[in-house]
Amino acid sequence: MDSSADIAILVADECNQKVNTTAEKASNTAEVGWLMMFGIEEKKIESLMRKFEAKSQFAVAVSSGFFSA
């Protein structure tokens, strides 16, 4: 009788470990997904900033005149 109780305890412990590990993986996956999405948005913003970056003194003058008007 004692050995069946030991086996039941071992099985319950293993089940708890698997449940906890699965929950941690799901949380990590969601976090990674969010961070990847944030990173993609950040890259889009950087790309847009590069496109609108002034390349010459003339472009700077036009840009400042355009935005100050």
Coordinates of N, CA and C in Angstrom, one line a residue:
M1 N 0.8 -1.2 0.0 CA 0.0 0.0 0.0 C 0.9 1.3 0.0
D2 N 2.0 1.2 0.7 CA 2.9 2.3 0.8 C 3.5 2.7 -0.6
S3 N 3.8 1.6 -1.4 CA 4.4 1.9 -2.7 C 3.4 2.5 -3.7
S4 N 2.1 2.2 -3.6 CA 1.2 2.8 -4.5 C 1.0 4.3 -4.1
A5 N 1.1 4.6 -2.9 CA 1.0 6.0 -2.5 C 2.2 6.8 -3.0
D6 N 3.4 6.2 -2.9 CA 4.6 6.8 -3.4 C 4.5 7.0 -4.9
I7 N 4.0 6.0 -5.6 CA 3.8 6.2 -7.1 C 2.9 7.3 -7.4
A8 N 1.8 7.4 -6.7 CA 0.8 8.4 -6.9 C 1.4 9.8 -6.7
I9 N 2.2 9.9 -5.6 CA 2.8 11.2 -5.4 C 3.8 11.6 -6.5
L10 N 4.6 10.6 -7.0 CA 5.5 10.8 -8.1 C 4.8 11.3 -9.3
V11 N 3.7 10.6 -9.6 CA 2.9 10.9 -10.8 C 2.3 12.3 -10.7
A12 N 1.8 12.6 -9.5 CA 1.2 14.0 -9.3 C 2.3 15.1 -9.4
D13 N 3.5 14.8 -8.9 CA 4.6 15.8 -9.0 C 5.0 16.0 -10.4
E14 N 5.1 14.9 -11.2 CA 5.5 15.0 -12.6 C 4.5 15.8 -13.4
C15 N 3.2 15.5 -13.1 CA 2.1 16.2 -13.8 C 2.2 17.7 -13.5
N16 N 2.4 18.0 -12.2 CA 2.5 19.5 -11.9 C 3.7 20.1 -12.6
Q17 N 4.8 19.4 -12.7 CA 5.9 20.0 -13.4 C 5.6 20.2 -14.9
K18 N 5.0 19.3 -15.5 CA 4.6 19.4 -16.9 C 3.7 20.6 -17.1
V19 N 2.7 20.7 -16.2 CA 1.7 21.8 -16.3 C 2.4 23.2 -16.2
N20 N 3.3 23.3 -15.2 CA 4.1 24.5 -14.9 C 5.0 24.8 -16.1
T21 N 5.6 23.8 -16.7 CA 6.5 24.1 -17.8 C 5.7 24.5 -19.0
T22 N 4.6 23.9 -19.3 CA 3.7 24.3 -20.4 C 3.3 25.8 -20.2
A23 N 2.9 26.1 -19.0 CA 2.4 27.5 -18.8 C 3.5 28.5 -19.0
E24 N 4.7 28.2 -18.5 CA 5.9 29.1 -18.7 C 6.2 29.2 -20.2
K25 N 6.1 28.1 -21.0 CA 6.4 28.2 -22.4 C 5.4 29.1 -23.1
A26 N 4.1 28.9 -22.8 CA 3.1 29.7 -23.4 C 3.3 31.2 -23.1
S27 N 3.7 31.5 -21.9 CA 3.9 32.9 -21.5 C 5.1 33.4 -22.2
N28 N 6.2 32.6 -22.3 CA 7.4 33.1 -23.1 C 7.1 33.3 -24.5
T29 N 6.3 32.4 -25.1 CA 5.9 32.5 -26.5 C 5.2 33.8 -26.8
A30 N 4.2 34.1 -25.9 CA 3.4 35.3 -26.1 C 4.3 36.6 -25.9
E31 N 5.2 36.5 -25.0 CA 6.2 37.6 -24.8 C 7.1 37.8 -26.0
V32 N 7.6 36.7 -26.5 CA 8.4 36.8 -27.7 C 7.7 37.4 -28.9
G33 N 6.4 36.9 -29.0 CA 5.6 37.4 -30.1 C 5.3 38.9 -30.0
W34 N 5.1 39.4 -28.8 CA 4.8 40.8 -28.6 C 6.1 41.6 -28.9
L35 N 7.2 41.1 -28.4 CA 8.5 41.8 -28.6 C 8.9 41.8 -30.1
M36 N 8.6 40.7 -30.8 CA 8.9 40.7 -32.3 C 8.0 41.7 -33.0
M37 N 6.7 41.8 -32.6 CA 5.8 42.7 -33.3 C 6.3 44.1 -33.0
F38 N 6.7 44.4 -31.8 CA 7.2 45.7 -31.4 C 8.5 46.0 -32.2
G39 N 9.4 45.0 -32.3 CA 10.6 45.2 -33.1 C 10.3 45.5 -34.6
I40 N 9.3 44.8 -35.1 CA 9.0 45.1 -36.5 C 8.5 46.5 -36.7
E41 N 7.6 47.0 -35.8 CA 7.1 48.3 -35.8 C 8.3 49.3 -35.7
E42 N 9.2 49.0 -34.8 CA 10.4 49.9 -34.6 C 11.2 50.0 -35.9
K43 N 11.4 48.8 -36.6 CA 12.1 48.8 -37.9 C 11.4 49.7 -38.9
K44 N 10.1 49.6 -39.0 CA 9.3 50.4 -39.9 C 9.5 51.9 -39.7
I45 N 9.5 52.3 -38.4 CA 9.7 53.7 -38.1 C 11.1 54.1 -38.5
E46 N 12.1 53.3 -38.2 CA 13.5 53.6 -38.6 C 13.6 53.8 -40.1
S47 N 12.9 52.9 -40.8 CA 13.0 52.9 -42.3 C 12.4 54.2 -42.8
L48 N 11.2 54.6 -42.2 CA 10.6 55.9 -42.6 C 11.4 57.1 -42.3
M49 N 12.1 57.0 -41.2 CA 12.9 58.2 -40.8 C 14.1 58.3 -41.7
R50 N 14.7 57.2 -42.2 CA 15.8 57.2 -43.2 C 15.3 57.8 -44.5
K51 N 14.1 57.4 -44.9 CA 13.5 57.9 -46.2 C 13.4 59.4 -46.2
F52 N 12.9 60.0 -45.0 CA 12.7 61.4 -44.9 C 13.9 62.2 -44.4
E53 N 15.0 61.5 -44.2 CA 16.2 62.2 -43.7 C 16.7 63.1 -44.8
A54 N 17.1 64.3 -44.4 CA 17.6 65.3 -45.3 C 19.0 64.9 -45.8
K55 N 19.2 64.9 -47.1 CA 20.4 64.4 -47.7 C 21.4 65.6 -48.0
S56 N 20.9 66.8 -48.2 CA 21.8 67.9 -48.5 C 21.3 69.1 -47.8
Q57 N 22.1 70.2 -47.8 CA 21.8 71.5 -47.2 C 20.5 72.0 -47.8
F58 N 20.4 71.9 -49.1 CA 19.2 72.3 -49.8 C 17.9 71.6 -49.3
A59 N 18.0 70.3 -49.1 CA 16.9 69.5 -48.6 C 16.6 70.0 -47.2
V60 N 17.6 70.3 -46.4 CA 17.4 70.8 -45.0 C 16.6 72.1 -45.0
A61 N 17.0 73.0 -45.9 CA 16.4 74.3 -46.0 C 14.9 74.1 -46.5
V62 N 14.7 73.3 -47.5 CA 13.4 73.1 -48.0 C 12.5 72.5 -46.9
S63 N 13.1 71.5 -46.2 CA 12.3 70.8 -45.1 C 12.0 71.8 -44.0
S64 N 12.9 72.6 -43.5 CA 12.6 73.5 -42.4 C 11.6 74.6 -42.9
G65 N 11.7 75.0 -44.2 CA 10.8 76.0 -44.7 C 9.4 75.4 -44.8
F66 N 9.3 74.2 -45.2 CA 8.1 73.5 -45.4 C 7.4 73.3 -44.1
F67 N 8.1 72.8 -43.1 CA 7.5 72.5 -41.8 C 7.3 73.8 -40.9
S68 N 7.9 74.9 -41.2 CA 7.7 76.1 -40.4 C 6.5 76.9 -41.0
A69 N 6.1 76.6 -42.2 CA 5.1 77.4 -42.9 C 3.7 77.0 -42.3

